[in-house]
Amino acid sequence: MRNIISLNCNWRFIQENAGLPDKLPEEWQKVCLPHTWNAIDGMDGNGSYDRGTYWYAKEFATPEQPLKGGRVYVEILAAGQQATVYVNGTEVVYHEGGYSTFRADITDLCKADGENLLAIACSNEYKDSVYPQSADFTFYGGLYRGVNLVSVPNSHFDLDYYGGPGLAVTPKPCEKCGGATFEIESWVTNPDENFTVLYSIKDADGREVASAARPADDTKTTIYVPDVTRWDLDNPYLYTVTATLQRRNEAYDEVSARVGVRSFSVTPDDGFIINGIKTPLRGVSRHQDQLYKGNALSKEDHYHDAELIKELGANTIRLAHYQHNQYFYDACDELGFAVWAEIPFISVFNADPAAHQNCISQMKELIIQNYNHPSIMFWGVSNEILIGGISEQLVENHKELNELCHQLDPTRLTTIAHVTMTPVESPIHNITDIESYNHYFGWYGGKMEDNGPWLDNFHKVHPEICLGLSEYGCEGIITYHGPKPACKDYSEEYQALYHEHMAKVLDERPWMWSSHVWNMFDFGCAARDEGGVAGRNNKGLMTIDRKTKKDSYFIYQAYWTTKPMVHVCGRRYAQRAGETTEIRVYSNQPTVALYLNGELVEEKSASKVFVFTVALKEGSNIVLAVAGDVKDSITLEKVEKEPSIYVLPEVNERNEGVANWFKLAGDLDLSAPMEFPEGKYSIKDTFEELAKCPEALAEASEAFKLAMNMTMAPGEGMWDMMKAMTMEAALEMAGSLCPEGFAESVNAKLIKYDKV
């Protein structure tokens, strides 16, 4: 039987490209896996993080083989982003792609006795042919999911095909009889006529409900199971399918998968349907890192994340923007989520054919390694890939990836996450089965009120497209507060107001097949420096350390859960000035009574959001909300002046900066068309083109900073990801964040400079 041996303890690591060691380097740092060298600098706000090729080394004993001719594999659960593996000085495998499992047969290199040296050169350096090329998150380096030895007999279930399990199970419900068929196939290495594959299906209580036997060289079969229990988002019932490689009366090898029987579909008007029931998917996106752990998480960390999302009331998770840990997929299977799984084909398109082959390889690994998970229902082919524009090659590459998904897995749907500037009419539409948009109206551009009309218009123009909202959100930093929250003030209050609006928009549009808040948790992005919190994307409903649920978390809990809940907002806005103050309460109950210092202020009936105005007394005040049997309270202090830390200084600076911009641009006739003289720079040029003229780039960068509150300069911020964007596209994305005449003003400045 196979023996899986963890190699996670007692490694040696050096954070320099020291080269291949010929013996265990005792002087290197001692580490245990999972490990990343970017746990701190990947999110500490220094503006960059260590991207290099560094080395891990460990000794291991050759596993004992009870049967002659057995094989030994090394199994790397993930290595960010490229890795070369050596055993006793010989290279055994090189792998590109930082998020998937890969293996190598090392039998012939292992010593009969004594210790073997395993060395791994791991790199998160930029490589032109490997995705992600550039994106809005940290590319952590390291062996951050662990390493195993897998010892198997010479005949065994396959370990060589794209890191897969060697077993594929496709349960299909029988609508007429209530049972289900389980289409099962396994792959056996070195089979002969002496071997048989025995299949067993057990229910959630461990009782065998069906079985079958097949020759080891012809393993495919279909098994009927009567009276099955369906896997559902509210009842994620799992069957266990085991394949045993049998040689007469001896089991040689065994693999298993937990699977679920479910049917699902999506239509443009009815949205998502599971087991025949219309069920709008409403949930979150998730990045895998945590505070000062980076992406080197334990099994418990992954399960805790899933439990927090379940507590929110979400029924879907978009796993951005890469293959996640098997532990998390397992948790989704057990807790009941509809999962969107995707590859890191994101933001920056590389026309090099080798880069496209990397997309193909990562897609094969994603699907083959995760085929058996019932929670996964959608394969995502790309994210915001039109930031740098569109080309015929880009469209064709998408068609090829879409076709590949259907070849590998005809049972699931393909999807795509469009960047907000993707035109309503574009050749990138109608490639995948279903589609979604990333929209940040009310943060990066436009007003939050623009979301509903845009969605309705797209649905009207494209009644044949199943539409979802794959990203939406805004920054919420729990230090910032005020009585008049506004876009780009980074306050917890504005984030809550934004999500109040969006939760209602989505609730009113059940035809939308899915929505995914960006993001469940704040996450590391070393290139970011916004809102006084560098190194992070702060759009999470919870903080990166998982310690604090922001007020915005609870508006979704009010919409998405049935267990009675009530939440009083503003507990961190603890010191308040003014004669009166507003108290916002979220609840899924029909009425809420508010008490101030033990006295009833008012009882209100509303849907989800209850707004009260109270007059605080001097000093400390206790605010209590009661909704049926549930209660919540906060303590507020009335002060003469609110703390200065409640307001981000940049907010006032930005508003003044926009006004000064117009003064510097001179008088403009806004009724006249903008001019684009030949040989002059303009807003139609990309930032990369503008960079050829430092003065023109300086003008564009200042405008971009004022419009988006983000830095745009070579080597800083989002440069690598957004350098192919035109200034015109950036201003279109900013929308109403830019006052009338701003685009004309920017263009008037740029056309003063000759093209280089």
PDB file of C-alpha atoms in Angstrom, residues 289-472:
ATOM      1  CA  ASP A 289      -2.632  35.079   2.997  1.00  0.00           C
ATOM      2  CA  GLN A 290      -2.762  36.127   6.633  1.00  0.00           C
ATOM      3  CA  LEU A 291      -0.932  38.709   8.727  1.00  0.00           C
ATOM      4  CA  TYR A 292       2.774  37.922   8.974  1.00  0.00           C
ATOM      5  CA  LYS A 293       2.188  34.356   7.887  1.00  0.00           C
ATOM      6  CA  GLY A 294       1.936  35.262   4.220  1.00  0.00           C
ATOM      7  CA  ASN A 295       0.520  32.278   2.381  1.00  0.00           C
ATOM      8  CA  ALA A 296       2.201  29.693   4.638  1.00  0.00           C
ATOM      9  CA  LEU A 297      -1.006  28.626   6.362  1.00  0.00           C
ATOM     10  CA  SER A 298      -1.941  25.575   8.396  1.00  0.00           C
ATOM     11  CA  LYS A 299      -4.932  23.324   7.810  1.00  0.00           C
ATOM     12  CA  GLU A 300      -6.605  25.025  10.766  1.00  0.00           C
ATOM     13  CA  ASP A 301      -6.057  28.458   9.180  1.00  0.00           C
ATOM     14  CA  HIS A 302      -7.796  27.375   5.987  1.00  0.00           C
ATOM     15  CA  TYR A 303     -10.753  25.836   7.791  1.00  0.00           C
ATOM     16  CA  HIS A 304     -11.110  28.892  10.030  1.00  0.00           C
ATOM     17  CA  ASP A 305     -11.344  31.130   6.950  1.00  0.00           C
ATOM     18  CA  ALA A 306     -14.082  28.936   5.508  1.00  0.00           C
ATOM     19  CA  GLU A 307     -15.991  28.960   8.794  1.00  0.00           C
ATOM     20  CA  LEU A 308     -15.858  32.767   8.993  1.00  0.00           C
ATOM     21  CA  ILE A 309     -17.282  32.972   5.467  1.00  0.00           C
ATOM     22  CA  LYS A 310     -20.031  30.518   6.370  1.00  0.00           C
ATOM     23  CA  GLU A 311     -20.866  32.592   9.457  1.00  0.00           C
ATOM     24  CA  LEU A 312     -21.269  35.582   7.152  1.00  0.00           C
ATOM     25  CA  GLY A 313     -24.029  33.702   5.341  1.00  0.00           C
ATOM     26  CA  ALA A 314     -22.289  33.497   1.974  1.00  0.00           C
ATOM     27  CA  ASN A 315     -23.059  30.532  -0.279  1.00  0.00           C
ATOM     28  CA  THR A 316     -20.317  31.096  -2.867  1.00  0.00           C
ATOM     29  CA  ILE A 317     -16.593  31.851  -2.856  1.00  0.00           C
ATOM     30  CA  ARG A 318     -14.450  33.038  -5.707  1.00  0.00           C
ATOM     31  CA  LEU A 319     -10.952  31.710  -5.047  1.00  0.00           C
ATOM     32  CA  ALA A 320      -8.801  34.493  -6.394  1.00  0.00           C
ATOM     33  CA  HIS A 321      -6.626  34.423  -8.414  1.00  0.00           C
ATOM     34  CA  TYR A 322      -4.975  31.005  -8.486  1.00  0.00           C
ATOM     35  CA  GLN A 323      -5.303  27.426  -7.324  1.00  0.00           C
ATOM     36  CA  HIS A 324      -5.844  27.278  -3.556  1.00  0.00           C
ATOM     37  CA  ASN A 325      -4.851  24.696  -0.967  1.00  0.00           C
ATOM     38  CA  GLN A 326      -6.605  21.330  -1.015  1.00  0.00           C
ATOM     39  CA  TYR A 327      -7.575  21.932   2.604  1.00  0.00           C
ATOM     40  CA  PHE A 328      -9.675  24.907   1.561  1.00  0.00           C
ATOM     41  CA  TYR A 329     -11.432  23.018  -1.223  1.00  0.00           C
ATOM     42  CA  ASP A 330     -12.128  20.256   1.296  1.00  0.00           C
ATOM     43  CA  ALA A 331     -13.615  22.807   3.690  1.00  0.00           C
ATOM     44  CA  CYS A 332     -15.838  24.159   0.907  1.00  0.00           C
ATOM     45  CA  ASP A 333     -17.022  20.617   0.138  1.00  0.00           C
ATOM     46  CA  GLU A 334     -17.884  20.070   3.797  1.00  0.00           C
ATOM     47  CA  LEU A 335     -19.511  23.442   4.548  1.00  0.00           C
ATOM     48  CA  GLY A 336     -21.445  23.918   1.316  1.00  0.00           C
ATOM     49  CA  PHE A 337     -20.123  26.624  -1.016  1.00  0.00           C
ATOM     50  CA  ALA A 338     -20.383  27.012  -4.781  1.00  0.00           C
ATOM     51  CA  VAL A 339     -16.765  27.660  -5.736  1.00  0.00           C
ATOM     52  CA  TRP A 340     -15.296  29.599  -8.658  1.00  0.00           C
ATOM     53  CA  ALA A 341     -11.728  28.304  -9.154  1.00  0.00           C
ATOM     54  CA  GLU A 342      -9.360  30.051 -11.557  1.00  0.00           C
ATOM     55  CA  ILE A 343      -5.817  30.318 -12.860  1.00  0.00           C
ATOM     56  CA  PRO A 344      -3.622  33.441 -12.490  1.00  0.00           C
ATOM     57  CA  PHE A 345      -4.141  34.634 -16.074  1.00  0.00           C
ATOM     58  CA  ILE A 346      -4.543  38.142 -14.780  1.00  0.00           C
ATOM     59  CA  SER A 347      -4.106  41.836 -15.622  1.00  0.00           C
ATOM     60  CA  VAL A 348      -1.134  41.687 -17.985  1.00  0.00           C
ATOM     61  CA  PHE A 349      -1.316  39.714 -21.234  1.00  0.00           C
ATOM     62  CA  ASN A 350       1.966  38.401 -22.620  1.00  0.00           C
ATOM     63  CA  ALA A 351       1.829  37.575 -26.321  1.00  0.00           C
ATOM     64  CA  ASP A 352       4.752  35.140 -26.018  1.00  0.00           C
ATOM     65  CA  PRO A 353       3.457  31.638 -26.972  1.00  0.00           C
ATOM     66  CA  ALA A 354       5.392  30.226 -24.007  1.00  0.00           C
ATOM     67  CA  ALA A 355       3.221  32.311 -21.665  1.00  0.00           C
ATOM     68  CA  HIS A 356       0.098  30.858 -23.250  1.00  0.00           C
ATOM     69  CA  GLN A 357       1.482  27.353 -22.753  1.00  0.00           C
ATOM     70  CA  ASN A 358       1.945  28.216 -19.093  1.00  0.00           C
ATOM     71  CA  CYS A 359      -1.767  29.143 -18.935  1.00  0.00           C
ATOM     72  CA  ILE A 360      -2.635  25.802 -20.503  1.00  0.00           C
ATOM     73  CA  SER A 361      -0.408  23.912 -18.062  1.00  0.00           C
ATOM     74  CA  GLN A 362      -1.841  25.716 -15.028  1.00  0.00           C
ATOM     75  CA  MET A 363      -5.396  25.107 -16.245  1.00  0.00           C
ATOM     76  CA  LYS A 364      -4.703  21.393 -16.687  1.00  0.00           C
ATOM     77  CA  GLU A 365      -3.269  21.197 -13.168  1.00  0.00           C
ATOM     78  CA  LEU A 366      -6.202  23.115 -11.695  1.00  0.00           C
ATOM     79  CA  ILE A 367      -8.845  20.887 -13.266  1.00  0.00           C
ATOM     80  CA  ILE A 368      -7.095  17.520 -13.014  1.00  0.00           C
ATOM     81  CA  GLN A 369      -6.092  18.029  -9.384  1.00  0.00           C
ATOM     82  CA  ASN A 370      -9.507  19.335  -8.318  1.00  0.00           C
ATOM     83  CA  TYR A 371     -11.977  17.460 -10.505  1.00  0.00           C
ATOM     84  CA  ASN A 372     -13.556  15.502  -7.651  1.00  0.00           C
ATOM     85  CA  HIS A 373     -14.507  18.461  -5.435  1.00  0.00           C
ATOM     86  CA  PRO A 374     -18.304  18.900  -5.524  1.00  0.00           C
ATOM     87  CA  SER A 375     -18.044  22.502  -4.327  1.00  0.00           C
ATOM     88  CA  ILE A 376     -16.244  23.573  -7.512  1.00  0.00           C
ATOM     89  CA  MET A 377     -18.771  24.466 -10.199  1.00  0.00           C
ATOM     90  CA  PHE A 378     -16.991  27.090 -12.300  1.00  0.00           C
ATOM     91  CA  TRP A 379     -13.578  27.256 -13.967  1.00  0.00           C
ATOM     92  CA  GLY A 380     -12.342  30.830 -14.406  1.00  0.00           C
ATOM     93  CA  VAL A 381     -10.162  31.467 -17.464  1.00  0.00           C
ATOM     94  CA  SER A 382      -8.919  35.007 -16.757  1.00  0.00           C
ATOM     95  CA  ASN A 383      -9.274  38.134 -14.647  1.00  0.00           C
ATOM     96  CA  GLU A 384      -9.188  41.757 -15.886  1.00  0.00           C
ATOM     97  CA  ILE A 385      -6.958  40.706 -18.754  1.00  0.00           C
ATOM     98  CA  LEU A 386      -8.108  43.619 -20.935  1.00  0.00           C
ATOM     99  CA  ILE A 387      -6.389  46.242 -18.764  1.00  0.00           C
ATOM    100  CA  GLY A 388      -3.762  46.546 -21.478  1.00  0.00           C
ATOM    101  CA  GLY A 389      -6.214  46.391 -24.369  1.00  0.00           C
ATOM    102  CA  ILE A 390      -7.468  43.653 -26.656  1.00  0.00           C
ATOM    103  CA  SER A 391      -5.978  41.762 -29.589  1.00  0.00           C
ATOM    104  CA  GLU A 392      -7.037  38.958 -31.881  1.00  0.00           C
ATOM    105  CA  GLN A 393      -4.436  36.717 -30.247  1.00  0.00           C
ATOM    106  CA  LEU A 394      -5.883  37.423 -26.786  1.00  0.00           C
ATOM    107  CA  VAL A 395      -9.362  36.482 -27.985  1.00  0.00           C
ATOM    108  CA  GLU A 396      -8.095  33.282 -29.609  1.00  0.00           C
ATOM    109  CA  ASN A 397      -6.165  32.325 -26.481  1.00  0.00           C
ATOM    110  CA  HIS A 398      -9.377  32.660 -24.471  1.00  0.00           C
ATOM    111  CA  LYS A 399     -11.232  30.453 -26.915  1.00  0.00           C
ATOM    112  CA  GLU A 400      -8.527  27.809 -26.628  1.00  0.00           C
ATOM    113  CA  LEU A 401      -8.593  27.900 -22.819  1.00  0.00           C
ATOM    114  CA  ASN A 402     -12.379  27.664 -22.819  1.00  0.00           C
ATOM    115  CA  GLU A 403     -12.247  24.661 -25.143  1.00  0.00           C
ATOM    116  CA  LEU A 404      -9.585  23.020 -22.967  1.00  0.00           C
ATOM    117  CA  CYS A 405     -11.806  23.362 -19.886  1.00  0.00           C
ATOM    118  CA  HIS A 406     -14.677  21.613 -21.638  1.00  0.00           C
ATOM    119  CA  GLN A 407     -12.409  18.855 -22.936  1.00  0.00           C
ATOM    120  CA  LEU A 408     -11.030  18.145 -19.474  1.00  0.00           C
ATOM    121  CA  ASP A 409     -14.331  18.647 -17.680  1.00  0.00           C
ATOM    122  CA  PRO A 410     -17.627  18.777 -19.600  1.00  0.00           C
ATOM    123  CA  THR A 411     -19.590  18.799 -16.317  1.00  0.00           C
ATOM    124  CA  ARG A 412     -18.766  22.330 -15.163  1.00  0.00           C
ATOM    125  CA  LEU A 413     -19.231  25.849 -16.522  1.00  0.00           C
ATOM    126  CA  THR A 414     -16.520  28.250 -17.637  1.00  0.00           C
ATOM    127  CA  THR A 415     -16.494  31.885 -16.614  1.00  0.00           C
ATOM    128  CA  ILE A 416     -14.450  35.083 -16.844  1.00  0.00           C
ATOM    129  CA  ALA A 417     -13.981  38.235 -14.771  1.00  0.00           C
ATOM    130  CA  HIS A 418     -14.049  41.307 -17.012  1.00  0.00           C
ATOM    131  CA  VAL A 419     -12.313  44.541 -16.084  1.00  0.00           C
ATOM    132  CA  THR A 420     -14.820  47.374 -15.744  1.00  0.00           C
ATOM    133  CA  MET A 421     -13.677  49.073 -18.991  1.00  0.00           C
ATOM    134  CA  THR A 422     -14.472  45.999 -21.100  1.00  0.00           C
ATOM    135  CA  PRO A 423     -17.041  47.330 -23.591  1.00  0.00           C
ATOM    136  CA  VAL A 424     -20.571  46.018 -23.473  1.00  0.00           C
ATOM    137  CA  GLU A 425     -19.964  45.069 -27.099  1.00  0.00           C
ATOM    138  CA  SER A 426     -16.635  43.237 -27.274  1.00  0.00           C
ATOM    139  CA  PRO A 427     -15.308  40.092 -28.979  1.00  0.00           C
ATOM    140  CA  ILE A 428     -14.312  38.824 -25.523  1.00  0.00           C
ATOM    141  CA  HIS A 429     -18.013  38.239 -24.754  1.00  0.00           C
ATOM    142  CA  ASN A 430     -19.782  34.960 -25.501  1.00  0.00           C
ATOM    143  CA  ILE A 431     -16.627  32.881 -25.215  1.00  0.00           C
ATOM    144  CA  THR A 432     -17.166  31.397 -21.763  1.00  0.00           C
ATOM    145  CA  ASP A 433     -20.444  29.817 -20.654  1.00  0.00           C
ATOM    146  CA  ILE A 434     -21.187  32.565 -18.152  1.00  0.00           C
ATOM    147  CA  GLU A 435     -19.591  35.933 -17.412  1.00  0.00           C
ATOM    148  CA  SER A 436     -18.958  38.433 -14.655  1.00  0.00           C
ATOM    149  CA  TYR A 437     -17.672  41.982 -14.324  1.00  0.00           C
ATOM    150  CA  ASN A 438     -15.387  43.610 -11.783  1.00  0.00           C
ATOM    151  CA  HIS A 439     -17.002  46.978 -11.028  1.00  0.00           C
ATOM    152  CA  TYR A 440     -15.939  49.537  -8.459  1.00  0.00           C
ATOM    153  CA  PHE A 441     -18.477  52.275  -9.135  1.00  0.00           C
ATOM    154  CA  GLY A 442     -18.439  54.295  -5.959  1.00  0.00           C
ATOM    155  CA  TRP A 443     -14.756  53.766  -5.309  1.00  0.00           C
ATOM    156  CA  TYR A 444     -12.388  53.825  -8.308  1.00  0.00           C
ATOM    157  CA  GLY A 445     -14.916  55.576 -10.497  1.00  0.00           C
ATOM    158  CA  GLY A 446     -18.463  56.788 -10.712  1.00  0.00           C
ATOM    159  CA  LYS A 447     -20.997  56.625  -7.897  1.00  0.00           C
ATOM    160  CA  MET A 448     -22.304  53.603  -6.065  1.00  0.00           C
ATOM    161  CA  GLU A 449     -25.703  54.418  -7.565  1.00  0.00           C
ATOM    162  CA  ASP A 450     -24.269  53.652 -11.024  1.00  0.00           C
ATOM    163  CA  ASN A 451     -24.092  49.909 -10.302  1.00  0.00           C
ATOM    164  CA  GLY A 452     -27.761  48.985 -10.672  1.00  0.00           C
ATOM    165  CA  PRO A 453     -28.388  50.888 -13.933  1.00  0.00           C
ATOM    166  CA  TRP A 454     -25.193  49.482 -15.490  1.00  0.00           C
ATOM    167  CA  LEU A 455     -26.189  45.909 -14.641  1.00  0.00           C
ATOM    168  CA  ASP A 456     -29.719  46.447 -15.944  1.00  0.00           C
ATOM    169  CA  ASN A 457     -28.453  47.949 -19.191  1.00  0.00           C
ATOM    170  CA  PHE A 458     -26.028  45.081 -19.828  1.00  0.00           C
ATOM    171  CA  HIS A 459     -28.811  42.598 -19.162  1.00  0.00           C
ATOM    172  CA  LYS A 460     -31.002  44.451 -21.650  1.00  0.00           C
ATOM    173  CA  VAL A 461     -28.311  44.674 -24.348  1.00  0.00           C
ATOM    174  CA  HIS A 462     -27.202  41.053 -23.840  1.00  0.00           C
ATOM    175  CA  PRO A 463     -30.240  39.066 -22.726  1.00  0.00           C
ATOM    176  CA  GLU A 464     -28.407  35.899 -23.819  1.00  0.00           C
ATOM    177  CA  ILE A 465     -25.484  36.345 -21.386  1.00  0.00           C
ATOM    178  CA  CYS A 466     -25.593  35.032 -17.821  1.00  0.00           C
ATOM    179  CA  LEU A 467     -24.190  37.999 -15.875  1.00  0.00           C
ATOM    180  CA  GLY A 468     -22.535  38.129 -12.468  1.00  0.00           C
ATOM    181  CA  LEU A 469     -20.541  40.637 -10.429  1.00  0.00           C
ATOM    182  CA  SER A 470     -17.154  39.079  -9.742  1.00  0.00           C
ATOM    183  CA  GLU A 471     -15.627  41.985  -7.799  1.00  0.00           C
ATOM    184  CA  TYR A 472     -16.977  45.067  -6.070  1.00  0.00           C
TER     185      TYR A 472
END
